[in-house]
JSON list of C-alpha atoms in Angstrom, two decimals:
[
{"chain": "A", "resi": 1, "resn": "MET", "atom": "CA", "xyz": [-11.23, -4.57, -9.64]},
{"chain": "A", "resi": 2, "resn": "LYS", "atom": "CA", "xyz": [-10.09, -5.21, -6.06]},
{"chain": "A", "resi": 3, "resn": "ILE", "atom": "CA", "xyz": [-11.66, -8.68, -5.92]},
{"chain": "A", "resi": 4, "resn": "GLU", "atom": "CA", "xyz": [-10.27, -9.55, -9.36]},
{"chain": "A", "resi": 5, "resn": "LEU", "atom": "CA", "xyz": [-6.76, -8.52, -8.29]},
{"chain": "A", "resi": 6, "resn": "LEU", "atom": "CA", "xyz": [-7.01, -10.53, -5.10]},
{"chain": "A", "resi": 7, "resn": "GLU", "atom": "CA", "xyz": [-8.21, -13.54, -7.10]},
{"chain": "A", "resi": 8, "resn": "ALA", "atom": "CA", "xyz": [-5.29, -13.10, -9.54]},
{"chain": "A", "resi": 9, "resn": "ALA", "atom": "CA", "xyz": [-2.85, -12.99, -6.60]},
{"chain": "A", "resi": 10, "resn": "LYS", "atom": "CA", "xyz": [-4.26, -16.10, -4.85]},
{"chain": "A", "resi": 11, "resn": "PRO", "atom": "CA", "xyz": [-2.05, -18.67, -6.63]},
{"chain": "A", "resi": 12, "resn": "TYR", "atom": "CA", "xyz": [1.04, -16.91, -5.24]},
{"chain": "A", "resi": 13, "resn": "ILE", "atom": "CA", "xyz": [-0.18, -16.51, -1.64]},
{"chain": "A", "resi": 14, "resn": "LYS", "atom": "CA", "xyz": [1.47, -19.19, 0.51]},
{"chain": "A", "resi": 15, "resn": "HIS", "atom": "CA", "xyz": [-0.70, -18.85, 3.62]},
{"chain": "A", "resi": 16, "resn": "TRP", "atom": "CA", "xyz": [-3.49, -16.69, 5.04]},
{"chain": "A", "resi": 17, "resn": "ASN", "atom": "CA", "xyz": [-1.92, -15.40, 8.28]},
{"chain": "A", "resi": 18, "resn": "THR", "atom": "CA", "xyz": [-1.24, -11.69, 7.85]},
{"chain": "A", "resi": 19, "resn": "ALA", "atom": "CA", "xyz": [-1.99, -9.04, 5.22]},
{"chain": "A", "resi": 20, "resn": "VAL", "atom": "CA", "xyz": [-1.15, -5.33, 5.08]},
{"chain": "A", "resi": 21, "resn": "ASP", "atom": "CA", "xyz": [-3.44, -2.75, 3.47]},
{"chain": "A", "resi": 22, "resn": "GLY", "atom": "CA", "xyz": [-1.21, 0.27, 2.84]},
{"chain": "A", "resi": 23, "resn": "GLY", "atom": "CA", "xyz": [-3.35, 3.28, 1.96]},
{"chain": "A", "resi": 24, "resn": "ALA", "atom": "CA", "xyz": [-6.55, 1.69, 3.25]},
{"chain": "A", "resi": 25, "resn": "TYR", "atom": "CA", "xyz": [-8.70, 4.76, 2.49]},
{"chain": "A", "resi": 26, "resn": "LYS", "atom": "CA", "xyz": [-12.35, 3.70, 2.90]},
{"chain": "A", "resi": 27, "resn": "GLY", "atom": "CA", "xyz": [-11.55, 0.00, 3.37]},
{"chain": "A", "resi": 28, "resn": "GLU", "atom": "CA", "xyz": [-12.27, -1.24, -0.16]},
{"chain": "A", "resi": 29, "resn": "TRP", "atom": "CA", "xyz": [-9.44, -3.74, 0.31]},
{"chain": "A", "resi": 30, "resn": "THR", "atom": "CA", "xyz": [-9.54, -4.02, 4.10]},
{"chain": "A", "resi": 31, "resn": "TYR", "atom": "CA", "xyz": [-12.88, -5.80, 4.27]},
{"chain": "A", "resi": 32, "resn": "PRO", "atom": "CA", "xyz": [-12.18, -8.43, 1.56]},
{"chain": "A", "resi": 33, "resn": "LEU", "atom": "CA", "xyz": [-8.76, -9.08, 3.10]},
{"chain": "A", "resi": 34, "resn": "SER", "atom": "CA", "xyz": [-10.32, -9.51, 6.55]},
{"chain": "A", "resi": 35, "resn": "THR", "atom": "CA", "xyz": [-12.51, -12.33, 5.24]},
{"chain": "A", "resi": 36, "resn": "LYS", "atom": "CA", "xyz": [-9.44, -14.26, 4.04]},
{"chain": "A", "resi": 37, "resn": "PHE", "atom": "CA", "xyz": [-6.60, -13.43, 6.45]},
{"chain": "A", "resi": 38, "resn": "LYS", "atom": "CA", "xyz": [-6.23, -14.12, 10.15]},
{"chain": "A", "resi": 39, "resn": "THR", "atom": "CA", "xyz": [-4.90, -10.56, 10.76]},
{"chain": "A", "resi": 40, "resn": "VAL", "atom": "CA", "xyz": [-5.04, -7.43, 8.61]},
{"chain": "A", "resi": 41, "resn": "TYR", "atom": "CA", "xyz": [-3.07, -4.24, 9.32]},
{"chain": "A", "resi": 42, "resn": "ALA", "atom": "CA", "xyz": [-4.81, -1.27, 7.69]},
{"chain": "A", "resi": 43, "resn": "PHE", "atom": "CA", "xyz": [-2.62, 1.86, 7.44]},
{"chain": "A", "resi": 44, "resn": "GLU", "atom": "CA", "xyz": [-4.47, 5.07, 6.57]},
{"chain": "A", "resi": 45, "resn": "PRO", "atom": "CA", "xyz": [-2.95, 8.56, 7.05]},
{"chain": "A", "resi": 46, "resn": "GLN", "atom": "CA", "xyz": [-6.19, 10.55, 6.80]},
{"chain": "A", "resi": 47, "resn": "LYS", "atom": "CA", "xyz": [-7.69, 10.61, 10.28]},
{"chain": "A", "resi": 48, "resn": "ALA", "atom": "CA", "xyz": [-11.34, 10.74, 9.20]},
{"chain": "A", "resi": 49, "resn": "TYR", "atom": "CA", "xyz": [-10.93, 7.60, 7.08]},
{"chain": "A", "resi": 50, "resn": "ALA", "atom": "CA", "xyz": [-8.85, 5.82, 9.73]},
{"chain": "A", "resi": 51, "resn": "ASP", "atom": "CA", "xyz": [-11.51, 6.60, 12.35]},
{"chain": "A", "resi": 52, "resn": "ARG", "atom": "CA", "xyz": [-14.28, 5.32, 10.05]},
{"chain": "A", "resi": 53, "resn": "LEU", "atom": "CA", "xyz": [-12.30, 2.12, 9.39]},
{"chain": "A", "resi": 54, "resn": "ASP", "atom": "CA", "xyz": [-11.69, 1.65, 13.10]},
{"chain": "A", "resi": 55, "resn": "ALA", "atom": "CA", "xyz": [-15.38, 2.11, 13.94]},
{"chain": "A", "resi": 56, "resn": "THR", "atom": "CA", "xyz": [-16.50, -0.49, 11.37]},
{"chain": "A", "resi": 57, "resn": "ARG", "atom": "CA", "xyz": [-13.61, -2.96, 11.49]},
{"chain": "A", "resi": 58, "resn": "THR", "atom": "CA", "xyz": [-13.86, -6.63, 12.26]},
{"chain": "A", "resi": 59, "resn": "PRO", "atom": "CA", "xyz": [-11.91, -7.96, 15.28]},
{"chain": "A", "resi": 60, "resn": "ASN", "atom": "CA", "xyz": [-9.05, -9.24, 13.09]},
{"chain": "A", "resi": 61, "resn": "VAL", "atom": "CA", "xyz": [-8.29, -5.78, 11.64]},
{"chain": "A", "resi": 62, "resn": "ILE", "atom": "CA", "xyz": [-5.75, -3.45, 13.24]},
{"chain": "A", "resi": 63, "resn": "VAL", "atom": "CA", "xyz": [-6.19, 0.14, 12.02]},
{"chain": "A", "resi": 64, "resn": "VAL", "atom": "CA", "xyz": [-3.15, 2.42, 12.16]},
{"chain": "A", "resi": 65, "resn": "ASN", "atom": "CA", "xyz": [-3.68, 6.14, 11.52]},
{"chain": "A", "resi": 66, "resn": "ALA", "atom": "CA", "xyz": [-0.34, 6.73, 9.78]},
{"chain": "A", "resi": 67, "resn": "ALA", "atom": "CA", "xyz": [1.30, 6.92, 6.37]},
{"chain": "A", "resi": 68, "resn": "LEU", "atom": "CA", "xyz": [3.83, 4.28, 5.38]},
{"chain": "A", "resi": 69, "resn": "MET", "atom": "CA", "xyz": [7.34, 5.24, 4.22]},
{"chain": "A", "resi": 70, "resn": "ASP", "atom": "CA", "xyz": [10.99, 4.29, 4.64]},
{"chain": "A", "resi": 71, "resn": "GLN", "atom": "CA", "xyz": [11.50, 6.12, 7.92]},
{"chain": "A", "resi": 72, "resn": "SER", "atom": "CA", "xyz": [9.35, 7.16, 10.85]},
{"chain": "A", "resi": 73, "resn": "GLY", "atom": "CA", "xyz": [8.51, 10.77, 11.56]},
{"chain": "A", "resi": 74, "resn": "THR", "atom": "CA", "xyz": [5.94, 13.28, 10.38]},
{"chain": "A", "resi": 75, "resn": "GLY", "atom": "CA", "xyz": [4.90, 14.76, 7.09]},
{"chain": "A", "resi": 76, "resn": "VAL", "atom": "CA", "xyz": [2.37, 16.88, 5.25]},
{"chain": "A", "resi": 77, "resn": "PHE", "atom": "CA", "xyz": [-0.35, 16.04, 2.74]},
{"chain": "A", "resi": 78, "resn": "VAL", "atom": "CA", "xyz": [0.01, 17.22, -0.82]},
{"chain": "A", "resi": 79, "resn": "VAL", "atom": "CA", "xyz": [-3.25, 17.37, -2.71]},
{"chain": "A", "resi": 80, "resn": "PRO", "atom": "CA", "xyz": [-2.79, 17.48, -6.49]},
{"chain": "A", "resi": 81, "resn": "PRO", "atom": "CA", "xyz": [-5.04, 19.74, -8.58]},
{"chain": "A", "resi": 82, "resn": "ARG", "atom": "CA", "xyz": [-8.51, 18.27, -9.03]},
{"chain": "A", "resi": 83, "resn": "ASP", "atom": "CA", "xyz": [-9.41, 16.60, -12.29]},
{"chain": "A", "resi": 84, "resn": "PRO", "atom": "CA", "xyz": [-12.57, 18.46, -13.39]},
{"chain": "A", "resi": 85, "resn": "ARG", "atom": "CA", "xyz": [-13.91, 15.21, -14.92]},
{"chain": "A", "resi": 86, "resn": "LYS", "atom": "CA", "xyz": [-14.03, 13.54, -11.51]},
{"chain": "A", "resi": 87, "resn": "PRO", "atom": "CA", "xyz": [-16.20, 14.28, -8.46]},
{"chain": "A", "resi": 88, "resn": "ALA", "atom": "CA", "xyz": [-14.76, 16.85, -6.05]},
{"chain": "A", "resi": 89, "resn": "THR", "atom": "CA", "xyz": [-14.49, 14.17, -3.37]},
{"chain": "A", "resi": 90, "resn": "ASP", "atom": "CA", "xyz": [-12.40, 11.89, -5.62]},
{"chain": "A", "resi": 91, "resn": "ARG", "atom": "CA", "xyz": [-8.94, 13.29, -4.90]},
{"chain": "A", "resi": 92, "resn": "SER", "atom": "CA", "xyz": [-5.84, 11.38, -4.01]},
{"chain": "A", "resi": 93, "resn": "THR", "atom": "CA", "xyz": [-3.29, 12.74, -1.58]},
{"chain": "A", "resi": 94, "resn": "THR", "atom": "CA", "xyz": [0.42, 12.13, -1.25]},
{"chain": "A", "resi": 95, "resn": "VAL", "atom": "CA", "xyz": [2.41, 12.50, 1.95]},
{"chain": "A", "resi": 96, "resn": "LEU", "atom": "CA", "xyz": [5.72, 14.36, 1.84]},
{"chain": "A", "resi": 97, "resn": "ARG", "atom": "CA", "xyz": [8.27, 14.01, 4.63]},
{"chain": "A", "resi": 98, "resn": "GLY", "atom": "CA", "xyz": [8.96, 17.02, 6.76]},
{"chain": "A", "resi": 99, "resn": "ARG", "atom": "CA", "xyz": [7.26, 18.98, 9.46]},
{"chain": "A", "resi": 100, "resn": "GLY", "atom": "CA", "xyz": [3.58, 18.27, 9.57]},
{"chain": "A", "resi": 101, "resn": "ALA", "atom": "CA", "xyz": [0.71, 16.62, 11.34]},
{"chain": "A", "resi": 102, "resn": "VAL", "atom": "CA", "xyz": [0.73, 13.31, 9.45]},
{"chain": "A", "resi": 103, "resn": "LYS", "atom": "CA", "xyz": [2.35, 10.44, 11.33]},
{"chain": "A", "resi": 104, "resn": "ILE", "atom": "CA", "xyz": [4.76, 8.41, 9.18]},
{"chain": "A", "resi": 105, "resn": "VAL", "atom": "CA", "xyz": [5.88, 4.88, 10.05]},
{"chain": "A", "resi": 106, "resn": "ARG", "atom": "CA", "xyz": [7.89, 2.00, 8.56]},
{"chain": "A", "resi": 107, "resn": "LEU", "atom": "CA", "xyz": [6.28, -1.42, 8.20]},
{"chain": "A", "resi": 108, "resn": "ASP", "atom": "CA", "xyz": [9.41, -2.97, 9.69]},
{"chain": "A", "resi": 109, "resn": "ASP", "atom": "CA", "xyz": [8.74, -1.04, 12.93]},
{"chain": "A", "resi": 110, "resn": "TYR", "atom": "CA", "xyz": [5.50, -2.98, 13.51]},
{"chain": "A", "resi": 111, "resn": "PRO", "atom": "CA", "xyz": [5.26, -6.49, 15.01]},
{"chain": "A", "resi": 112, "resn": "ILE", "atom": "CA", "xyz": [4.10, -7.96, 11.71]},
{"chain": "A", "resi": 113, "resn": "SER", "atom": "CA", "xyz": [4.98, -11.60, 11.25]},
{"chain": "A", "resi": 114, "resn": "ASN", "atom": "CA", "xyz": [3.99, -14.26, 8.74]},
{"chain": "A", "resi": 115, "resn": "CYS", "atom": "CA", "xyz": [3.04, -11.57, 6.25]},
{"chain": "A", "resi": 116, "resn": "ALA", "atom": "CA", "xyz": [1.62, -13.14, 3.09]},
{"chain": "A", "resi": 117, "resn": "LEU", "atom": "CA", "xyz": [0.33, -10.06, 1.25]},
{"chain": "A", "resi": 118, "resn": "ILE", "atom": "CA", "xyz": [1.05, -6.34, 1.09]},
{"chain": "A", "resi": 119, "resn": "LYS", "atom": "CA", "xyz": [-1.36, -4.18, -0.89]},
{"chain": "A", "resi": 120, "resn": "LEU", "atom": "CA", "xyz": [-0.13, -0.64, -1.62]},
{"chain": "A", "resi": 121, "resn": "ASN", "atom": "CA", "xyz": [-2.10, 2.35, -2.84]},
{"chain": "A", "resi": 122, "resn": "VAL", "atom": "CA", "xyz": [0.16, 5.08, -1.53]},
{"chain": "A", "resi": 123, "resn": "GLU", "atom": "CA", "xyz": [0.12, 7.65, -4.34]},
{"chain": "A", "resi": 124, "resn": "GLY", "atom": "CA", "xyz": [3.72, 7.54, -5.50]},
{"chain": "A", "resi": 125, "resn": "CYS", "atom": "CA", "xyz": [5.38, 6.50, -2.25]},
{"chain": "A", "resi": 126, "resn": "GLU", "atom": "CA", "xyz": [5.51, 2.80, -3.18]},
{"chain": "A", "resi": 127, "resn": "HIS", "atom": "CA", "xyz": [9.30, 2.65, -3.40]},
{"chain": "A", "resi": 128, "resn": "LEU", "atom": "CA", "xyz": [9.64, 4.33, 0.01]},
{"chain": "A", "resi": 129, "resn": "VAL", "atom": "CA", "xyz": [7.12, 1.97, 1.63]},
{"chain": "A", "resi": 130, "resn": "LEU", "atom": "CA", "xyz": [8.94, -1.04, 0.16]},
{"chain": "A", "resi": 131, "resn": "GLU", "atom": "CA", "xyz": [12.28, 0.28, 1.49]},
{"chain": "A", "resi": 132, "resn": "GLY", "atom": "CA", "xyz": [10.64, 0.54, 4.92]},
{"chain": "A", "resi": 133, "resn": "ALA", "atom": "CA", "xyz": [9.48, -3.09, 4.64]},
{"chain": "A", "resi": 134, "resn": "ARG", "atom": "CA", "xyz": [12.84, -4.59, 3.68]},
{"chain": "A", "resi": 135, "resn": "HIS", "atom": "CA", "xyz": [12.91, -6.95, 6.69]},
{"chain": "A", "resi": 136, "resn": "ILE", "atom": "CA", "xyz": [9.38, -8.23, 6.00]},
{"chain": "A", "resi": 137, "resn": "LEU", "atom": "CA", "xyz": [10.18, -8.70, 2.30]},
{"chain": "A", "resi": 138, "resn": "GLU", "atom": "CA", "xyz": [13.38, -10.62, 3.09]},
{"chain": "A", "resi": 139, "resn": "ASN", "atom": "CA", "xyz": [11.91, -12.82, 5.83]},
{"chain": "A", "resi": 140, "resn": "ASP", "atom": "CA", "xyz": [8.29, -13.41, 4.77]},
{"chain": "A", "resi": 141, "resn": "GLY", "atom": "CA", "xyz": [8.37, -12.88, 0.99]},
{"chain": "A", "resi": 142, "resn": "PRO", "atom": "CA", "xyz": [4.78, -11.59, 0.80]},
{"chain": "A", "resi": 143, "resn": "VAL", "atom": "CA", "xyz": [2.95, -11.13, -2.48]},
{"chain": "A", "resi": 144, "resn": "ILE", "atom": "CA", "xyz": [2.84, -7.42, -3.35]},
{"chain": "A", "resi": 145, "resn": "ILE", "atom": "CA", "xyz": [-0.15, -5.75, -5.02]},
{"chain": "A", "resi": 146, "resn": "MET", "atom": "CA", "xyz": [0.59, -2.18, -6.10]},
{"chain": "A", "resi": 147, "resn": "GLU", "atom": "CA", "xyz": [-1.97, 0.29, -7.35]},
{"chain": "A", "resi": 148, "resn": "GLU", "atom": "CA", "xyz": [0.44, 2.62, -9.08]},
{"chain": "A", "resi": 149, "resn": "ALA", "atom": "CA", "xyz": [-0.45, 6.26, -9.69]},
{"chain": "A", "resi": 150, "resn": "HIS", "atom": "CA", "xyz": [0.22, 7.82, -13.08]},
{"chain": "A", "resi": 151, "resn": "PRO", "atom": "CA", "xyz": [3.44, 9.90, -12.83]},
{"chain": "A", "resi": 152, "resn": "LYS", "atom": "CA", "xyz": [1.70, 13.07, -14.07]},
{"chain": "A", "resi": 153, "resn": "LYS", "atom": "CA", "xyz": [-0.49, 13.02, -10.96]},
{"chain": "A", "resi": 154, "resn": "LEU", "atom": "CA", "xyz": [2.44, 12.89, -8.53]},
{"chain": "A", "resi": 155, "resn": "PRO", "atom": "CA", "xyz": [4.50, 15.61, -6.85]},
{"chain": "A", "resi": 156, "resn": "ASP", "atom": "CA", "xyz": [8.03, 15.98, -8.29]},
{"chain": "A", "resi": 157, "resn": "PRO", "atom": "CA", "xyz": [9.84, 13.87, -5.67]},
{"chain": "A", "resi": 158, "resn": "TYR", "atom": "CA", "xyz": [7.72, 10.83, -6.59]},
{"chain": "A", "resi": 159, "resn": "LYS", "atom": "CA", "xyz": [7.44, 10.97, -10.38]},
{"chain": "A", "resi": 160, "resn": "LYS", "atom": "CA", "xyz": [9.86, 8.03, -10.80]},
{"chain": "A", "resi": 161, "resn": "SER", "atom": "CA", "xyz": [8.28, 5.90, -8.05]},
{"chain": "A", "resi": 162, "resn": "SER", "atom": "CA", "xyz": [7.04, 3.13, -10.33]},
{"chain": "A", "resi": 163, "resn": "ARG", "atom": "CA", "xyz": [10.46, 2.56, -11.88]},
{"chain": "A", "resi": 164, "resn": "GLN", "atom": "CA", "xyz": [12.16, 2.75, -8.49]},
{"chain": "A", "resi": 165, "resn": "SER", "atom": "CA", "xyz": [9.66, 0.28, -6.98]},
{"chain": "A", "resi": 166, "resn": "ARG", "atom": "CA", "xyz": [10.13, -2.20, -9.80]},
{"chain": "A", "resi": 167, "resn": "ARG", "atom": "CA", "xyz": [13.92, -1.94, -9.61]},
{"chain": "A", "resi": 168, "resn": "PHE", "atom": "CA", "xyz": [13.88, -2.37, -5.82]},
{"chain": "A", "resi": 169, "resn": "LEU", "atom": "CA", "xyz": [11.58, -5.40, -5.96]},
{"chain": "A", "resi": 170, "resn": "GLY", "atom": "CA", "xyz": [13.92, -6.97, -8.54]},
{"chain": "A", "resi": 171, "resn": "THR", "atom": "CA", "xyz": [16.86, -6.57, -6.16]},
{"chain": "A", "resi": 172, "resn": "MET", "atom": "CA", "xyz": [14.78, -8.25, -3.43]},
{"chain": "A", "resi": 173, "resn": "GLY", "atom": "CA", "xyz": [14.19, -11.33, -5.60]},
{"chain": "A", "resi": 174, "resn": "TYR", "atom": "CA", "xyz": [10.71, -10.45, -6.81]},
{"chain": "A", "resi": 175, "resn": "VAL", "atom": "CA", "xyz": [9.27, -10.92, -10.30]},
{"chain": "A", "resi": 176, "resn": "LEU", "atom": "CA", "xyz": [6.25, -9.37, -11.95]},
{"chain": "A", "resi": 177, "resn": "ALA", "atom": "CA", "xyz": [3.40, -11.90, -11.82]},
{"chain": "A", "resi": 178, "resn": "GLY", "atom": "CA", "xyz": [0.87, -9.76, -13.70]},
{"chain": "A", "resi": 179, "resn": "GLU", "atom": "CA", "xyz": [-0.21, -6.27, -14.72]},
{"chain": "A", "resi": 180, "resn": "TYR", "atom": "CA", "xyz": [-3.78, -5.01, -14.71]},
{"chain": "A", "resi": 181, "resn": "GLY", "atom": "CA", "xyz": [-3.95, -1.44, -16.00]},
{"chain": "A", "resi": 182, "resn": "HIS", "atom": "CA", "xyz": [-1.93, 0.64, -13.51]},
{"chain": "A", "resi": 183, "resn": "ASP", "atom": "CA", "xyz": [-1.97, -2.20, -10.97]},
{"chain": "A", "resi": 184, "resn": "SER", "atom": "CA", "xyz": [0.62, -4.93, -10.65]},
{"chain": "A", "resi": 185, "resn": "ILE", "atom": "CA", "xyz": [1.15, -8.16, -8.72]},
{"chain": "A", "resi": 186, "resn": "TRP", "atom": "CA", "xyz": [4.66, -9.17, -7.61]},
{"chain": "A", "resi": 187, "resn": "ARG", "atom": "CA", "xyz": [5.82, -12.47, -6.17]},
{"chain": "A", "resi": 188, "resn": "ARG", "atom": "CA", "xyz": [9.09, -13.81, -4.83]},
{"chain": "A", "resi": 189, "resn": "LYS", "atom": "CA", "xyz": [11.04, -16.01, -7.29]}
]
C-alpha cells in the first residue's frame, strides 16, 4: 500500500528535494522515499526502531529519535489493548505529552527546507504534528500523506484527531486529493 500511495501522490509533488517520514517505525516508507528524494527526515519515537533505521539508513536519510507534535518537550507512550486477532508484536503506540522519557519535537524546529512531502503515521497525533509544522506548510506547501488511525484505537485526547487534522489542513489552504481506506493524500490548492 505504501508504494501505491506514493504513486498516487506523485502528480501533486512539485520537486524531489526533501521528504519527512513522521512515525517511521521500521522504515517501510523511509526506504522508498530515500530512492526518490534528495533528503529524508525519519522521525521515530521508539528507540529500538530509530536505532535500527539509523544503522541501515542510506546517506540521504536523517534519523531523529523523537515523536512529532505541536510543541517540544517530553512525553510517555500509551499502548492500547492488543487486538487478539493480530500478532503480539503488531501494536501501535501513541505519545502523550507530559513527564516521560520520549523526546517530543516540532517539525518547524528542524532546519527542513524545500519540503515536498510529509508522510504521517502518528497514531492520532496528526493534528498536533500539523500544528507543529505550520511554517513548513505555509512556506513549502508539501503534499501530506496521512495514515489515520481508527478513533476507537486512540486514547481519549486524540479521538477527534482526524476531524481536527482535516479542518486544520482546510484552513491552511489544503484540499483532499484522495482517500485510500484510512489513508488520505492532501495537496495545496
